[in-house]
């Protein structure tokens, strides 16, 4: 699959593109991003080590049931910041921290603030497009190289790139969930409802977070109106796992089964500091001997 023109001049988050040629998986350095806005959140990285590239080529070529796990680092090339990268991650640029699940559920003012900020940030966040890393993984799936893909990300970029053998471990910002009746609606539909309820409301945003959140003052959000569920009048929440919440156990079990079935794991764009993904990597192998465990390639670019 050919990457769209908007992606063609972007360097991949983990520094490599892959193409199938004569039965081998060949790594090729890709291009630097030509748009400064897209490269704004890409952390600095050392030059590619040719020997490491060869090792990765061999790892991919020998894999028969490859499971890939991706984190926020894979989407920085698409213009979405991660949390922990030095100088460019959210934690390095600001003292802001992601919203906590318990705070969102318990507090109407916090829900109002969250949705006001999300309303402002949504047009930009939803417009982000896959970069060559997302397209490469989608191509691997179509060629039968990728067995399953697990992502921590909530940006839907893997889906936009065409990945179907995919588990979004932490959900997706493009869906909205009612906390009372469980009704799901597309996030774009909610944006239209926000606009109807707030026809004259305006705010100047600054900053950007990995989940599409922007930063607004308390004064700006005070008059923002938040709609309720059209089915039951309940509170609405993006269909994602906020910090302090837990991943659905059925989803975790499903991923554990895919890990057990895999013969190799590739971790892309994650430091594994989020415990959910770390457990996904380690828990299924806890009772296995060293020779029974699938090899893991960690890549933190």
mmCIF file with all atom_site columns, N, CA, C and O in Angstrom, residues 172-197:
data_model
loop_
_atom_site.group_PDB
_atom_site.id
_atom_site.type_symbol
_atom_site.label_atom_id
_atom_site.label_alt_id
_atom_site.label_comp_id
_atom_site.label_asym_id
_atom_site.label_entity_id
_atom_site.label_seq_id
_atom_site.pdbx_PDB_ins_code
_atom_site.Cartn_x
_atom_site.Cartn_y
_atom_site.Cartn_z
_atom_site.occupancy
_atom_site.B_iso_or_equiv
_atom_site.pdbx_formal_charge
_atom_site.auth_seq_id
_atom_site.auth_comp_id
_atom_site.auth_asym_id
_atom_site.auth_atom_id
_atom_site.pdbx_PDB_model_num
ATOM 1   N N  . UNK A 1 172 ? -10.795 4.513  22.297 1.00 0.00 ? 172 UNK A N  1
ATOM 2   C CA . UNK A 1 172 ? -10.608 5.413  21.161 1.00 0.00 ? 172 UNK A CA 1
ATOM 3   C C  . UNK A 1 172 ? -11.385 6.702  21.390 1.00 0.00 ? 172 UNK A C  1
ATOM 4   O O  . UNK A 1 172 ? -12.570 6.675  21.747 1.00 0.00 ? 172 UNK A O  1
ATOM 5   N N  . UNK A 1 173 ? -10.729 7.835  21.150 1.00 0.00 ? 173 UNK A N  1
ATOM 6   C CA . UNK A 1 173 ? -11.357 9.139  21.333 1.00 0.00 ? 173 UNK A CA 1
ATOM 7   C C  . UNK A 1 173 ? -12.452 9.408  20.311 1.00 0.00 ? 173 UNK A C  1
ATOM 8   O O  . UNK A 1 173 ? -13.244 10.338 20.481 1.00 0.00 ? 173 UNK A O  1
ATOM 9   N N  . UNK A 1 174 ? -12.514 8.627  19.268 1.00 0.00 ? 174 UNK A N  1
ATOM 10  C CA . UNK A 1 174 ? -13.518 8.848  18.229 1.00 0.00 ? 174 UNK A CA 1
ATOM 11  C C  . UNK A 1 174 ? -14.873 8.248  18.589 1.00 0.00 ? 174 UNK A C  1
ATOM 12  O O  . UNK A 1 174 ? -15.800 8.298  17.783 1.00 0.00 ? 174 UNK A O  1
ATOM 13  N N  . UNK A 1 175 ? -14.992 7.686  19.780 1.00 0.00 ? 175 UNK A N  1
ATOM 14  C CA . UNK A 1 175 ? -16.267 7.169  20.274 1.00 0.00 ? 175 UNK A CA 1
ATOM 15  C C  . UNK A 1 175 ? -16.588 7.813  21.620 1.00 0.00 ? 175 UNK A C  1
ATOM 16  O O  . UNK A 1 175 ? -15.692 8.134  22.399 1.00 0.00 ? 175 UNK A O  1
ATOM 17  N N  . UNK A 1 176 ? -17.889 7.969  21.896 1.00 0.00 ? 176 UNK A N  1
ATOM 18  C CA . UNK A 1 176 ? -18.354 8.532  23.165 1.00 0.00 ? 176 UNK A CA 1
ATOM 19  C C  . UNK A 1 176 ? -19.279 7.517  23.820 1.00 0.00 ? 176 UNK A C  1
ATOM 20  O O  . UNK A 1 176 ? -20.104 6.878  23.152 1.00 0.00 ? 176 UNK A O  1
ATOM 21  N N  . UNK A 1 177 ? -19.150 7.374  25.131 1.00 0.00 ? 177 UNK A N  1
ATOM 22  C CA . UNK A 1 177 ? -19.886 6.362  25.883 1.00 0.00 ? 177 UNK A CA 1
ATOM 23  C C  . UNK A 1 177 ? -20.723 7.024  26.969 1.00 0.00 ? 177 UNK A C  1
ATOM 24  O O  . UNK A 1 177 ? -20.257 7.945  27.651 1.00 0.00 ? 177 UNK A O  1
ATOM 25  N N  . UNK A 1 178 ? -21.967 6.571  27.130 1.00 0.00 ? 178 UNK A N  1
ATOM 26  C CA . UNK A 1 178 ? -22.785 7.027  28.255 1.00 0.00 ? 178 UNK A CA 1
ATOM 27  C C  . UNK A 1 178 ? -22.426 6.195  29.480 1.00 0.00 ? 178 UNK A C  1
ATOM 28  O O  . UNK A 1 178 ? -22.455 4.959  29.435 1.00 0.00 ? 178 UNK A O  1
ATOM 29  N N  . UNK A 1 179 ? -22.108 6.858  30.573 1.00 0.00 ? 179 UNK A N  1
ATOM 30  C CA . UNK A 1 179 ? -21.713 6.154  31.791 1.00 0.00 ? 179 UNK A CA 1
ATOM 31  C C  . UNK A 1 179 ? -22.885 5.435  32.450 1.00 0.00 ? 179 UNK A C  1
ATOM 32  O O  . UNK A 1 179 ? -22.683 4.547  33.278 1.00 0.00 ? 179 UNK A O  1
ATOM 33  N N  . UNK A 1 180 ? -24.111 5.803  32.094 1.00 0.00 ? 180 UNK A N  1
ATOM 34  C CA . UNK A 1 180 ? -25.279 5.205  32.737 1.00 0.00 ? 180 UNK A CA 1
ATOM 35  C C  . UNK A 1 180 ? -25.870 4.044  31.940 1.00 0.00 ? 180 UNK A C  1
ATOM 36  O O  . UNK A 1 180 ? -26.095 2.962  32.483 1.00 0.00 ? 180 UNK A O  1
ATOM 37  N N  . UNK A 1 181 ? -26.127 4.254  30.642 1.00 0.00 ? 181 UNK A N  1
ATOM 38  C CA . UNK A 1 181 ? -26.783 3.204  29.859 1.00 0.00 ? 181 UNK A CA 1
ATOM 39  C C  . UNK A 1 181 ? -25.844 2.493  28.892 1.00 0.00 ? 181 UNK A C  1
ATOM 40  O O  . UNK A 1 181 ? -26.222 1.489  28.288 1.00 0.00 ? 181 UNK A O  1
ATOM 41  N N  . UNK A 1 182 ? -24.626 3.001  28.717 1.00 0.00 ? 182 UNK A N  1
ATOM 42  C CA . UNK A 1 182 ? -23.658 2.349  27.843 1.00 0.00 ? 182 UNK A CA 1
ATOM 43  C C  . UNK A 1 182 ? -23.807 2.675  26.372 1.00 0.00 ? 182 UNK A C  1
ATOM 44  O O  . UNK A 1 182 ? -23.076 2.124  25.540 1.00 0.00 ? 182 UNK A O  1
ATOM 45  N N  . UNK A 1 183 ? -24.724 3.563  26.016 1.00 0.00 ? 183 UNK A N  1
ATOM 46  C CA . UNK A 1 183 ? -24.927 3.938  24.614 1.00 0.00 ? 183 UNK A CA 1
ATOM 47  C C  . UNK A 1 183 ? -23.647 4.536  24.029 1.00 0.00 ? 183 UNK A C  1
ATOM 48  O O  . UNK A 1 183 ? -22.997 5.382  24.643 1.00 0.00 ? 183 UNK A O  1
ATOM 49  N N  . UNK A 1 184 ? -23.272 4.080  22.827 1.00 0.00 ? 184 UNK A N  1
ATOM 50  C CA . UNK A 1 184 ? -22.097 4.603  22.139 1.00 0.00 ? 184 UNK A CA 1
ATOM 51  C C  . UNK A 1 184 ? -22.517 5.477  20.969 1.00 0.00 ? 184 UNK A C  1
ATOM 52  O O  . UNK A 1 184 ? -23.452 5.136  20.238 1.00 0.00 ? 184 UNK A O  1
ATOM 53  N N  . UNK A 1 185 ? -21.831 6.600  20.797 1.00 0.00 ? 185 UNK A N  1
ATOM 54  C CA . UNK A 1 185 ? -22.080 7.477  19.658 1.00 0.00 ? 185 UNK A CA 1
ATOM 55  C C  . UNK A 1 185 ? -20.745 7.949  19.097 1.00 0.00 ? 185 UNK A C  1
ATOM 56  O O  . UNK A 1 185 ? -19.747 8.019  19.827 1.00 0.00 ? 185 UNK A O  1
ATOM 57  N N  . UNK A 1 186 ? -20.699 8.292  17.816 1.00 0.00 ? 186 UNK A N  1
ATOM 58  C CA . UNK A 1 186 ? -19.466 8.836  17.240 1.00 0.00 ? 186 UNK A CA 1
ATOM 59  C C  . UNK A 1 186 ? -19.141 10.200 17.856 1.00 0.00 ? 186 UNK A C  1
ATOM 60  O O  . UNK A 1 186 ? -20.039 11.005 18.114 1.00 0.00 ? 186 UNK A O  1
ATOM 61  N N  . UNK A 1 187 ? -17.867 10.448 18.048 1.00 0.00 ? 187 UNK A N  1
ATOM 62  C CA . UNK A 1 187 ? -17.455 11.721 18.642 1.00 0.00 ? 187 UNK A CA 1
ATOM 63  C C  . UNK A 1 187 ? -17.851 12.903 17.762 1.00 0.00 ? 187 UNK A C  1
ATOM 64  O O  . UNK A 1 187 ? -18.180 13.992 18.271 1.00 0.00 ? 187 UNK A O  1
ATOM 65  N N  . UNK A 1 188 ? -17.860 12.731 16.454 1.00 0.00 ? 188 UNK A N  1
ATOM 66  C CA . UNK A 1 188 ? -18.247 13.814 15.560 1.00 0.00 ? 188 UNK A CA 1
ATOM 67  C C  . UNK A 1 188 ? -19.684 14.258 15.766 1.00 0.00 ? 188 UNK A C  1
ATOM 68  O O  . UNK A 1 188 ? -20.009 15.444 15.619 1.00 0.00 ? 188 UNK A O  1
ATOM 69  N N  . UNK A 1 189 ? -20.562 13.315 16.116 1.00 0.00 ? 189 UNK A N  1
ATOM 70  C CA . UNK A 1 189 ? -21.962 13.649 16.393 1.00 0.00 ? 189 UNK A CA 1
ATOM 71  C C  . UNK A 1 189 ? -22.048 14.529 17.640 1.00 0.00 ? 189 UNK A C  1
ATOM 72  O O  . UNK A 1 189 ? -22.819 15.499 17.687 1.00 0.00 ? 189 UNK A O  1
ATOM 73  N N  . UNK A 1 190 ? -21.258 14.200 18.653 1.00 0.00 ? 190 UNK A N  1
ATOM 74  C CA . UNK A 1 190 ? -21.257 15.008 19.872 1.00 0.00 ? 190 UNK A CA 1
ATOM 75  C C  . UNK A 1 190 ? -20.747 16.417 19.594 1.00 0.00 ? 190 UNK A C  1
ATOM 76  O O  . UNK A 1 190 ? -21.243 17.391 20.182 1.00 0.00 ? 190 UNK A O  1
ATOM 77  N N  . UNK A 1 191 ? -19.788 16.550 18.693 1.00 0.00 ? 191 UNK A N  1
ATOM 78  C CA . UNK A 1 191 ? -19.274 17.877 18.352 1.00 0.00 ? 191 UNK A CA 1
ATOM 79  C C  . UNK A 1 191 ? -20.395 18.770 17.818 1.00 0.00 ? 191 UNK A C  1
ATOM 80  O O  . UNK A 1 191 ? -20.470 19.959 18.150 1.00 0.00 ? 191 UNK A O  1
ATOM 81  N N  . UNK A 1 192 ? -21.271 18.196 17.016 1.00 0.00 ? 192 UNK A N  1
ATOM 82  C CA . UNK A 1 192 ? -22.405 18.956 16.484 1.00 0.00 ? 192 UNK A CA 1
ATOM 83  C C  . UNK A 1 192 ? -23.352 19.382 17.605 1.00 0.00 ? 192 UNK A C  1
ATOM 84  O O  . UNK A 1 192 ? -23.882 20.502 17.592 1.00 0.00 ? 192 UNK A O  1
ATOM 85  N N  . UNK A 1 193 ? -23.557 18.523 18.581 1.00 0.00 ? 193 UNK A N  1
ATOM 86  C CA . UNK A 1 193 ? -24.423 18.870 19.709 1.00 0.00 ? 193 UNK A CA 1
ATOM 87  C C  . UNK A 1 193 ? -23.797 19.976 20.553 1.00 0.00 ? 193 UNK A C  1
ATOM 88  O O  . UNK A 1 193 ? -24.502 20.866 21.052 1.00 0.00 ? 193 UNK A O  1
ATOM 89  N N  . UNK A 1 194 ? -22.474 19.918 20.728 1.00 0.00 ? 194 UNK A N  1
ATOM 90  C CA . UNK A 1 194 ? -21.780 21.000 21.432 1.00 0.00 ? 194 UNK A CA 1
ATOM 91  C C  . UNK A 1 194 ? -22.020 22.337 20.730 1.00 0.00 ? 194 UNK A C  1
ATOM 92  O O  . UNK A 1 194 ? -22.283 23.359 21.368 1.00 0.00 ? 194 UNK A O  1
ATOM 93  N N  . UNK A 1 195 ? -21.922 22.333 19.420 1.00 0.00 ? 195 UNK A N  1
ATOM 94  C CA . UNK A 1 195 ? -22.072 23.571 18.655 1.00 0.00 ? 195 UNK A CA 1
ATOM 95  C C  . UNK A 1 195 ? -23.476 24.145 18.785 1.00 0.00 ? 195 UNK A C  1
ATOM 96  O O  . UNK A 1 195 ? -23.657 25.365 18.869 1.00 0.00 ? 195 UNK A O  1
ATOM 97  N N  . UNK A 1 196 ? -24.473 23.273 18.827 1.00 0.00 ? 196 UNK A N  1
ATOM 98  C CA . UNK A 1 196 ? -25.855 23.734 18.976 1.00 0.00 ? 196 UNK A CA 1
ATOM 99  C C  . UNK A 1 196 ? -26.069 24.356 20.356 1.00 0.00 ? 196 UNK A C  1
ATOM 100 O O  . UNK A 1 196 ? -26.738 25.394 20.498 1.00 0.00 ? 196 UNK A O  1
ATOM 101 N N  . UNK A 1 197 ? -25.496 23.738 21.386 1.00 0.00 ? 197 UNK A N  1
ATOM 102 C CA . UNK A 1 197 ? -25.676 24.227 22.754 1.00 0.00 ? 197 UNK A CA 1
ATOM 103 C C  . UNK A 1 197 ? -24.838 25.466 23.059 1.00 0.00 ? 197 UNK A C  1
ATOM 104 O O  . UNK A 1 197 ? -25.152 26.212 23.994 1.00 0.00 ? 197 UNK A O  1
#
